[in-house]
Every structure is written in structure tokens, then in C-alpha cells.
PDB file of C-alpha atoms and ligand atoms in Angstrom:
ATOM      1  CA  MET W  28    -138.169 124.044 150.296  1.00  0.00           C
ATOM      2  CA  ASN W  29    -139.072 121.537 152.971  1.00  0.00           C
ATOM      3  CA  MET W  30    -137.165 118.252 152.855  1.00  0.00           C
ATOM      4  CA  LYS W  31    -138.226 115.445 155.115  1.00  0.00           C
ATOM      5  CA  ILE W  32    -135.525 113.497 156.847  1.00  0.00           C
ATOM      6  CA  CYS W  33    -135.777 110.874 159.563  1.00  0.00           C
ATOM      7  CA  PHE W  34    -133.624 110.922 162.685  1.00  0.00           C
ATOM      8  CA  ALA W  35    -133.642 107.229 163.610  1.00  0.00           C
ATOM      9  CA  THR W  36    -134.014 107.607 167.364  1.00  0.00           C
ATOM     10  CA  GLN W  37    -136.750 107.078 169.958  1.00  0.00           C
ATOM     11  CA  ASN W  38    -135.417 110.106 171.849  1.00  0.00           C
ATOM     12  CA  VAL W  39    -137.745 113.051 171.177  1.00  0.00           C
ATOM     13  CA  ASN W  40    -135.412 115.478 172.968  1.00  0.00           C
ATOM     14  CA  LYS W  41    -132.618 114.716 170.508  1.00  0.00           C
ATOM     15  CA  VAL W  42    -135.014 115.251 167.573  1.00  0.00           C
ATOM     16  CA  ASN W  43    -136.213 118.617 168.892  1.00  0.00           C
ATOM     17  CA  GLU W  44    -132.669 119.777 169.617  1.00  0.00           C
ATOM     18  CA  ILE W  45    -131.462 119.063 166.072  1.00  0.00           C
ATOM     19  CA  GLN W  46    -134.659 120.384 164.441  1.00  0.00           C
ATOM     20  CA  ALA W  47    -134.031 123.744 166.134  1.00  0.00           C
ATOM     21  CA  LEU W  48    -130.478 123.846 164.729  1.00  0.00           C
ATOM     22  CA  LEU W  49    -131.510 122.809 161.211  1.00  0.00           C
ATOM     23  CA  GLY W  50    -134.071 125.530 160.602  1.00  0.00           C
ATOM     24  CA  ASN W  51    -137.192 125.053 158.516  1.00  0.00           C
ATOM     25  CA  GLN W  52    -135.593 123.869 155.260  1.00  0.00           C
ATOM     26  CA  PHE W  53    -135.707 120.397 156.755  1.00  0.00           C
ATOM     27  CA  GLU W  54    -138.526 118.668 158.538  1.00  0.00           C
ATOM     28  CA  LEU W  55    -137.171 116.071 160.939  1.00  0.00           C
ATOM     29  CA  VAL W  56    -139.343 113.054 161.573  1.00  0.00           C
ATOM     30  CA  SER W  57    -138.745 110.559 164.353  1.00  0.00           C
ATOM     31  CA  LEU W  58    -139.240 106.796 164.381  1.00  0.00           C
ATOM     32  CA  THR W  59    -142.490 107.384 166.258  1.00  0.00           C
ATOM     33  CA  ASP W  60    -143.689 109.669 163.452  1.00  0.00           C
ATOM     34  CA  LEU W  61    -143.037 106.779 161.042  1.00  0.00           C
ATOM     35  CA  GLY W  62    -145.039 104.445 163.297  1.00  0.00           C
ATOM     36  CA  HIS W  63    -141.917 102.470 164.225  1.00  0.00           C
ATOM     37  CA  THR W  64    -141.948 101.507 167.897  1.00  0.00           C
ATOM     38  CA  GLU W  65    -139.372  98.696 168.188  1.00  0.00           C
ATOM     39  CA  GLU W  66    -135.764  99.317 169.205  1.00  0.00           C
ATOM     40  CA  LEU W  67    -133.415  99.305 166.217  1.00  0.00           C
ATOM     41  CA  ALA W  68    -130.732  96.613 166.179  1.00  0.00           C
ATOM     42  CA  GLU W  69    -127.185  97.692 167.095  1.00  0.00           C
ATOM     43  CA  THR W  70    -125.128  94.543 166.700  1.00  0.00           C
ATOM     44  CA  THR W  71    -121.989  95.470 164.752  1.00  0.00           C
ATOM     45  CA  GLY W  72    -119.646  96.258 167.667  1.00  0.00           C
ATOM     46  CA  THR W  73    -118.567  99.710 166.440  1.00  0.00           C
ATOM     47  CA  PHE W  74    -120.084 103.202 166.527  1.00  0.00           C
ATOM     48  CA  GLU W  75    -119.679 103.488 162.734  1.00  0.00           C
ATOM     49  CA  GLY W  76    -121.289 100.115 162.145  1.00  0.00           C
ATOM     50  CA  ASN W  77    -124.165 100.588 164.568  1.00  0.00           C
ATOM     51  CA  SER W  78    -125.158 104.037 163.345  1.00  0.00           C
ATOM     52  CA  GLN W  79    -124.990 102.794 159.739  1.00  0.00           C
ATOM     53  CA  GLN W  80    -127.002  99.682 160.609  1.00  0.00           C
ATOM     54  CA  LYS W  81    -129.786 101.833 162.083  1.00  0.00           C
ATOM     55  CA  ALA W  82    -129.843 104.465 159.319  1.00  0.00           C
ATOM     56  CA  LEU W  83    -129.794 101.892 156.491  1.00  0.00           C
ATOM     57  CA  PHE W  84    -132.543  99.845 158.130  1.00  0.00           C
ATOM     58  CA  VAL W  85    -134.876 102.833 158.233  1.00  0.00           C
ATOM     59  CA  TYR W  86    -133.916 104.025 154.736  1.00  0.00           C
ATOM     60  CA  GLN W  87    -134.614 100.578 153.294  1.00  0.00           C
ATOM     61  CA  LYS W  88    -137.784  99.904 155.268  1.00  0.00           C
ATOM     62  CA  TYR W  89    -139.455 103.313 154.980  1.00  0.00           C
ATOM     63  CA  GLY W  90    -137.808 104.780 151.867  1.00  0.00           C
ATOM     64  CA  ILE W  91    -136.908 108.052 153.569  1.00  0.00           C
ATOM     65  CA  ASN W  92    -133.556 109.813 153.849  1.00  0.00           C
ATOM     66  CA  CYS W  93    -132.317 109.127 157.324  1.00  0.00           C
ATOM     67  CA  PHE W  94    -129.550 109.575 159.859  1.00  0.00           C
ATOM     68  CA  ALA W  95    -128.742 107.741 163.088  1.00  0.00           C
ATOM     69  CA  ASP W  96    -126.180 108.234 165.847  1.00  0.00           C
ATOM     70  CA  ASP W  97    -124.225 106.072 168.209  1.00  0.00           C
ATOM     71  CA  SER W  98    -122.090 107.398 171.058  1.00  0.00           C
ATOM     72  CA  GLY W  99    -120.061 106.299 174.005  1.00  0.00           C
ATOM     73  CA  LEU W 100    -117.049 106.750 176.228  1.00  0.00           C
ATOM     74  CA  GLU W 101    -113.653 105.297 175.275  1.00  0.00           C
ATOM     75  CA  VAL W 102    -111.119 104.980 178.107  1.00  0.00           C
ATOM     76  CA  ALA W 103    -107.468 104.602 177.106  1.00  0.00           C
ATOM     77  CA  ALA W 104    -106.330 102.456 180.061  1.00  0.00           C
ATOM     78  CA  LEU W 105    -109.277 100.096 179.436  1.00  0.00           C
ATOM     79  CA  ASN W 106    -108.451  99.547 175.747  1.00  0.00           C
ATOM     80  CA  GLY W 107    -111.337 101.738 174.629  1.00  0.00           C
ATOM     81  CA  GLU W 108    -113.963 100.277 176.961  1.00  0.00           C
ATOM     82  CA  PRO W 109    -116.830 100.810 177.679  1.00  0.00           C
ATOM     83  CA  GLY W 110    -117.094 101.986 174.021  1.00  0.00           C
ATOM     84  CA  VAL W 111    -120.160 100.605 172.242  1.00  0.00           C
ATOM     85  CA  ASN W 112    -121.183  99.000 175.540  1.00  0.00           C
ATOM     86  CA  SER W 113    -121.383 102.369 177.313  1.00  0.00           C
ATOM     87  CA  ALA W 114    -125.142 102.212 177.959  1.00  0.00           C
ATOM     88  CA  PHE W 115    -125.042  98.759 179.570  1.00  0.00           C
ATOM     89  CA  TYR W 116    -121.468  98.552 180.866  1.00  0.00           C
ATOM     90  CA  ALA W 117    -122.577  97.223 184.285  1.00  0.00           C
ATOM     91  CA  GLY W 118    -125.261  94.979 182.805  1.00  0.00           C
ATOM     92  CA  GLU W 119    -128.625  96.657 182.960  1.00  0.00           C
ATOM     93  CA  ALA W 120    -129.271  99.247 180.208  1.00  0.00           C
ATOM     94  CA  LYS W 121    -128.741 102.893 181.195  1.00  0.00           C
ATOM     95  CA  ASN W 122    -128.073 102.244 184.888  1.00  0.00           C
ATOM     96  CA  TYR W 123    -125.838 105.313 185.107  1.00  0.00           C
ATOM     97  CA  ALA W 124    -124.957 104.886 188.815  1.00  0.00           C
ATOM     98  CA  ALA W 125    -123.851 101.283 188.332  1.00  0.00           C
ATOM     99  CA  ASN W 126    -121.933 102.155 185.140  1.00  0.00           C
ATOM    100  CA  ASN W 127    -120.036 104.966 186.894  1.00  0.00           C
ATOM    101  CA  ALA W 128    -119.274 102.757 189.894  1.00  0.00           C
ATOM    102  CA  LEU W 129    -117.890 100.016 187.635  1.00  0.00           C
ATOM    103  CA  LEU W 130    -115.789 102.505 185.682  1.00  0.00           C
ATOM    104  CA  LEU W 131    -114.251 103.835 188.919  1.00  0.00           C
ATOM    105  CA  LYS W 132    -113.591 100.286 190.118  1.00  0.00           C
ATOM    106  CA  ASN W 133    -111.906  99.305 186.843  1.00  0.00           C
ATOM    107  CA  LEU W 134    -109.729 102.425 186.992  1.00  0.00           C
ATOM    108  CA  ALA W 135    -108.812 102.099 190.680  1.00  0.00           C
ATOM    109  CA  GLY W 136    -105.095 102.800 191.157  1.00  0.00           C
ATOM    110  CA  GLN W 137    -104.706 103.682 187.476  1.00  0.00           C
ATOM    111  CA  ASN W 138    -102.722 106.858 186.735  1.00  0.00           C
ATOM    112  CA  ASN W 139    -103.660 107.011 183.068  1.00  0.00           C
ATOM    113  CA  ARG W 140    -107.109 108.660 183.228  1.00  0.00           C
ATOM    114  CA  HIS W 141    -107.303 109.713 179.546  1.00  0.00           C
ATOM    115  CA  ALA W 142    -110.646 109.176 177.849  1.00  0.00           C
ATOM    116  CA  GLN W 143    -112.783 110.491 175.042  1.00  0.00           C
ATOM    117  CA  PHE W 144    -116.448 110.696 174.228  1.00  0.00           C
ATOM    118  CA  ARG W 145    -117.217 109.880 170.620  1.00  0.00           C
ATOM    119  CA  THR W 146    -120.311 110.165 168.444  1.00  0.00           C
ATOM    120  CA  CYS W 147    -120.658 108.773 164.966  1.00  0.00           C
ATOM    121  CA  ILE W 148    -123.584 109.921 162.850  1.00  0.00           C
ATOM    122  CA  THR W 149    -124.372 108.010 159.681  1.00  0.00           C
ATOM    123  CA  LEU W 150    -126.537 109.739 157.101  1.00  0.00           C
ATOM    124  CA  VAL W 151    -128.134 107.806 154.246  1.00  0.00           C
ATOM    125  CA  TRP W 152    -129.052 110.371 151.621  1.00  0.00           C
ATOM    126  CA  ASN W 153    -130.612 109.048 148.392  1.00  0.00           C
ATOM    127  CA  GLY W 154    -128.905 105.726 149.083  1.00  0.00           C
ATOM    128  CA  GLU W 155    -125.455 107.252 149.610  1.00  0.00           C
ATOM    129  CA  VAL W 156    -123.751 106.851 153.001  1.00  0.00           C
ATOM    130  CA  GLN W 157    -121.994 109.763 154.757  1.00  0.00           C
ATOM    131  CA  GLN W 158    -120.419 109.611 158.219  1.00  0.00           C
ATOM    132  CA  PHE W 159    -119.614 112.388 160.689  1.00  0.00           C
ATOM    133  CA  ASN W 160    -117.482 111.864 163.801  1.00  0.00           C
ATOM    134  CA  GLY W 161    -117.379 114.091 166.867  1.00  0.00           C
ATOM    135  CA  ILE W 162    -114.755 113.572 169.562  1.00  0.00           C
ATOM    136  CA  VAL W 163    -114.123 115.365 172.846  1.00  0.00           C
ATOM    137  CA  LYS W 164    -111.010 114.380 174.787  1.00  0.00           C
ATOM    138  CA  GLY W 165    -110.679 114.597 178.563  1.00  0.00           C
ATOM    139  CA  THR W 166    -109.926 112.780 181.797  1.00  0.00           C
ATOM    140  CA  ILE W 167    -111.827 110.561 184.222  1.00  0.00           C
ATOM    141  CA  LEU W 168    -111.921 111.752 187.852  1.00  0.00           C
ATOM    142  CA  THR W 169    -111.638 109.477 190.883  1.00  0.00           C
ATOM    143  CA  GLU W 170    -115.050 110.563 192.176  1.00  0.00           C
ATOM    144  CA  GLN W 171    -118.219 112.024 190.690  1.00  0.00           C
ATOM    145  CA  ARG W 172    -118.860 115.774 190.570  1.00  0.00           C
ATOM    146  CA  GLY W 173    -122.052 117.560 189.468  1.00  0.00           C
ATOM    147  CA  THR W 174    -125.652 116.600 188.864  1.00  0.00           C
ATOM    148  CA  ASN W 175    -126.470 117.874 185.357  1.00  0.00           C
ATOM    149  CA  GLY W 176    -126.407 115.789 182.217  1.00  0.00           C
ATOM    150  CA  PHE W 177    -126.485 112.000 182.175  1.00  0.00           C
ATOM    151  CA  GLY W 178    -124.361 108.887 181.855  1.00  0.00           C
ATOM    152  CA  TYR W 179    -120.664 109.367 182.583  1.00  0.00           C
ATOM    153  CA  ASP W 180    -120.927 113.191 182.742  1.00  0.00           C
ATOM    154  CA  PRO W 181    -120.099 113.431 186.503  1.00  0.00           C
ATOM    155  CA  LEU W 182    -116.747 111.673 185.939  1.00  0.00           C
ATOM    156  CA  PHE W 183    -115.587 113.413 182.742  1.00  0.00           C
ATOM    157  CA  VAL W 184    -113.603 116.662 182.617  1.00  0.00           C
ATOM    158  CA  PRO W 185    -112.983 117.849 179.041  1.00  0.00           C
ATOM    159  CA  ASN W 186    -109.428 119.015 178.280  1.00  0.00           C
ATOM    160  CA  GLY W 187    -108.985 122.740 178.882  1.00  0.00           C
ATOM    161  CA  TYR W 188    -111.793 122.905 181.470  1.00  0.00           C
ATOM    162  CA  GLU W 189    -112.010 122.496 185.265  1.00  0.00           C
ATOM    163  CA  LYS W 190    -115.622 121.415 185.421  1.00  0.00           C
ATOM    164  CA  THR W 191    -117.076 118.011 184.663  1.00  0.00           C
ATOM    165  CA  PHE W 192    -119.786 117.775 181.993  1.00  0.00           C
ATOM    166  CA  ALA W 193    -122.227 117.321 184.904  1.00  0.00           C
ATOM    167  CA  GLU W 194    -121.145 120.670 186.410  1.00  0.00           C
ATOM    168  CA  MET W 195    -121.718 122.507 183.114  1.00  0.00           C
ATOM    169  CA  SER W 196    -125.010 123.976 181.969  1.00  0.00           C
ATOM    170  CA  LYS W 197    -126.682 122.268 179.030  1.00  0.00           C
ATOM    171  CA  GLU W 198    -125.649 125.236 176.851  1.00  0.00           C
ATOM    172  CA  GLU W 199    -121.981 124.986 177.888  1.00  0.00           C
ATOM    173  CA  LYS W 200    -121.833 121.244 177.267  1.00  0.00           C
ATOM    174  CA  ASN W 201    -123.673 121.547 173.952  1.00  0.00           C
ATOM    175  CA  LYS W 202    -120.983 123.889 172.590  1.00  0.00           C
ATOM    176  CA  ILE W 203    -118.174 121.372 173.004  1.00  0.00           C
ATOM    177  CA  SER W 204    -119.683 117.907 173.243  1.00  0.00           C
ATOM    178  CA  HIS W 205    -118.919 115.021 170.907  1.00  0.00           C
ATOM    179  CA  ARG W 206    -122.572 114.981 169.843  1.00  0.00           C
ATOM    180  CA  ALA W 207    -122.564 118.709 169.086  1.00  0.00           C
ATOM    181  CA  LEU W 208    -119.385 118.385 166.982  1.00  0.00           C
ATOM    182  CA  ALA W 209    -120.862 115.557 164.904  1.00  0.00           C
ATOM    183  CA  VAL W 210    -124.212 117.324 164.534  1.00  0.00           C
ATOM    184  CA  GLN W 211    -122.505 120.530 163.355  1.00  0.00           C
ATOM    185  CA  GLN W 212    -120.844 118.602 160.507  1.00  0.00           C
ATOM    186  CA  LEU W 213    -124.141 116.949 159.602  1.00  0.00           C
ATOM    187  CA  ILE W 214    -125.899 120.314 159.503  1.00  0.00           C
ATOM    188  CA  VAL W 215    -123.259 121.887 157.262  1.00  0.00           C
ATOM    189  CA  TRP W 216    -123.578 118.941 154.863  1.00  0.00           C
ATOM    190  CA  LEU W 217    -127.387 119.031 154.817  1.00  0.00           C
ATOM    191  CA  GLN W 218    -127.529 122.778 154.352  1.00  0.00           C
ATOM    192  CA  GLN W 219    -125.271 122.442 151.302  1.00  0.00           C
ATOM    193  CA  GLN W 220    -127.804 120.050 149.775  1.00  0.00           C
ATOM    194  CA  ALA W 221    -130.596 122.560 150.301  1.00  0.00           C
ATOM    195  CA  GLN W 222    -128.841 125.364 148.387  1.00  0.00           C
TER     196      GLN W 222
HETATM  197  P1  IMP R 330    -126.184 107.067 172.810  1.00  0.00           P
HETATM  198  O1  IMP R 330    -125.618 106.278 171.680  1.00  0.00           O
HETATM  199  O2  IMP R 330    -126.215 108.547 172.577  1.00  0.00           O
HETATM  200  O3  IMP R 330    -127.527 106.530 173.278  1.00  0.00           O
HETATM  201  O4  IMP R 330    -125.186 106.852 174.056  1.00  0.00           O
HETATM  202  C1  IMP R 330    -124.905 105.552 174.568  1.00  0.00           C
HETATM  203  C2  IMP R 330    -124.351 105.643 175.988  1.00  0.00           C
HETATM  204  O5  IMP R 330    -123.083 106.315 175.976  1.00  0.00           O
HETATM  205  C3  IMP R 330    -125.208 106.427 176.971  1.00  0.00           C
HETATM  206  O6  IMP R 330    -126.206 105.623 177.571  1.00  0.00           O
HETATM  207  C4  IMP R 330    -124.156 106.891 177.983  1.00  0.00           C
HETATM  208  O7  IMP R 330    -123.837 105.856 178.887  1.00  0.00           O
HETATM  209  C5  IMP R 330    -122.946 107.147 177.119  1.00  0.00           C
HETATM  210  N1  IMP R 330    -122.927 108.561 176.647  1.00  0.00           N
HETATM  211  C6  IMP R 330    -123.099 108.989 175.373  1.00  0.00           C
HETATM  212  N2  IMP R 330    -123.037 110.335 175.315  1.00  0.00           N
HETATM  213  C7  IMP R 330    -122.825 110.754 176.580  1.00  0.00           C
HETATM  214  C8  IMP R 330    -122.685 112.056 177.166  1.00  0.00           C
HETATM  215  O8  IMP R 330    -122.773 113.111 176.511  1.00  0.00           O
HETATM  216  N3  IMP R 330    -122.469 112.075 178.494  1.00  0.00           N
HETATM  217  C9  IMP R 330    -122.394 110.952 179.255  1.00  0.00           C
HETATM  218  N4  IMP R 330    -122.547 109.734 178.782  1.00  0.00           N
HETATM  219  C10 IMP R 330    -122.760 109.616 177.449  1.00  0.00           C
END
């Protein structure tokens, strides 16, 4: 059995990573494979809403089962910011240095450093919507440590660990990350459909 499913992302690395975990019962196709080159709209203001908006758009436009993700960092003392604005917190999209600098500035003198990374994956399977949430809780340091990973990784220490995400190997981070936890649930669900 070989079921095609679209992962609504432009990020080929994410597609390859999940394809390897899914095995060959499923054939993942990317937006590029579908010939879709524009960015998908993410305008709902929540991770649940944005991932659903993207997955439903592709399902309706291309008629293929589809899932999409949306992730970000939620900081308790900042009322959940940067949240859905994580990629462009400081303005320009994915300027990680500026985003980290702004986060440190906004937390200056703040003792409550609790934060969590969250991923929501929405799957649209034969028109039915399923959602999977992955959360990893931790704290925000007062200065950056480590050079691996991306985004807020150099500032985030997951609970129960000493190292930041940016000081962990890819393998270490991928065992405990918000994205990994959401993907694991998605995979269990999909593999049940294939039985
Ligand atoms: P996306 O939805 O996976 O594209 O993530 C949106 C933004 O959230 C990224 O541009 C990062 O700023 C932040 N983010 C999401 N996941 C991570 C992570 O694992 N480490 C660090 N930053 C992340």
C-alpha cells in the first residue's frame, strides 16, 4: 500500500525528516511537488487556526489528504508572546538574531523565565480534521548558548536538562522537541489508517 499525503510546507528538510519516520506505506509530497510555489496564508492568530488554514487550503485546492504545522515559542511573563509571531517577532521574517535580542530585552529584569515551545499539526484526512499538539516546557536564559539548531534554540533550556536546544545534537533535540512530539502522534494516527 502506498498512500499519498501532502505535507503543506516549502521546507524540504521537514518533508524528508517525516518521510523517513513514516516508512514506505505513505508517500509524502511537498507543495513544490504539487507545483504550488506561493506562501500559504497564516492569518488566524493561533497555531491551531493557522495549521488548519494551510491544510484545508491544500486539501480543497488539490484534492489530496494533507497536513500542515505551525510552531512557536510562548513565554509566560510575556502573556504567551511571541507565539504565532515567533518567526517575525522583531519585524523581519526569520531574523533569528534580532528576535533573540528582542526577547532578551523584553525579559530584562524578569525573574519568571518559564516558556514553552508548541507545535500544532492539523491533518485533513478525507475531509475530516484531526489535530496533534506537541509541547516542550523550559526556561529562557539571560544570554545565548550554543550554535546548533535555529530560532530561539540558544536561549531555551528544556526542563530536566542543562543544555540549551542549541547545545544539543540534532538527534538529542529531535527526541524531545515539540515538533517531534506532535509528529509522533501524527505518525501513530496515520499508521493506524494503513492497517
Ligand atoms: P514554524 O512554524 O515551524 O515555521 O516556526 C515558526 C517560528 O517559531 C520559527 O521561525 C522560530 O522562530 C520559532 N520556532 C519554532 N520551532 C522552533 C525550534 O524548534 N527552535 C527554535 N525556534 C523555533
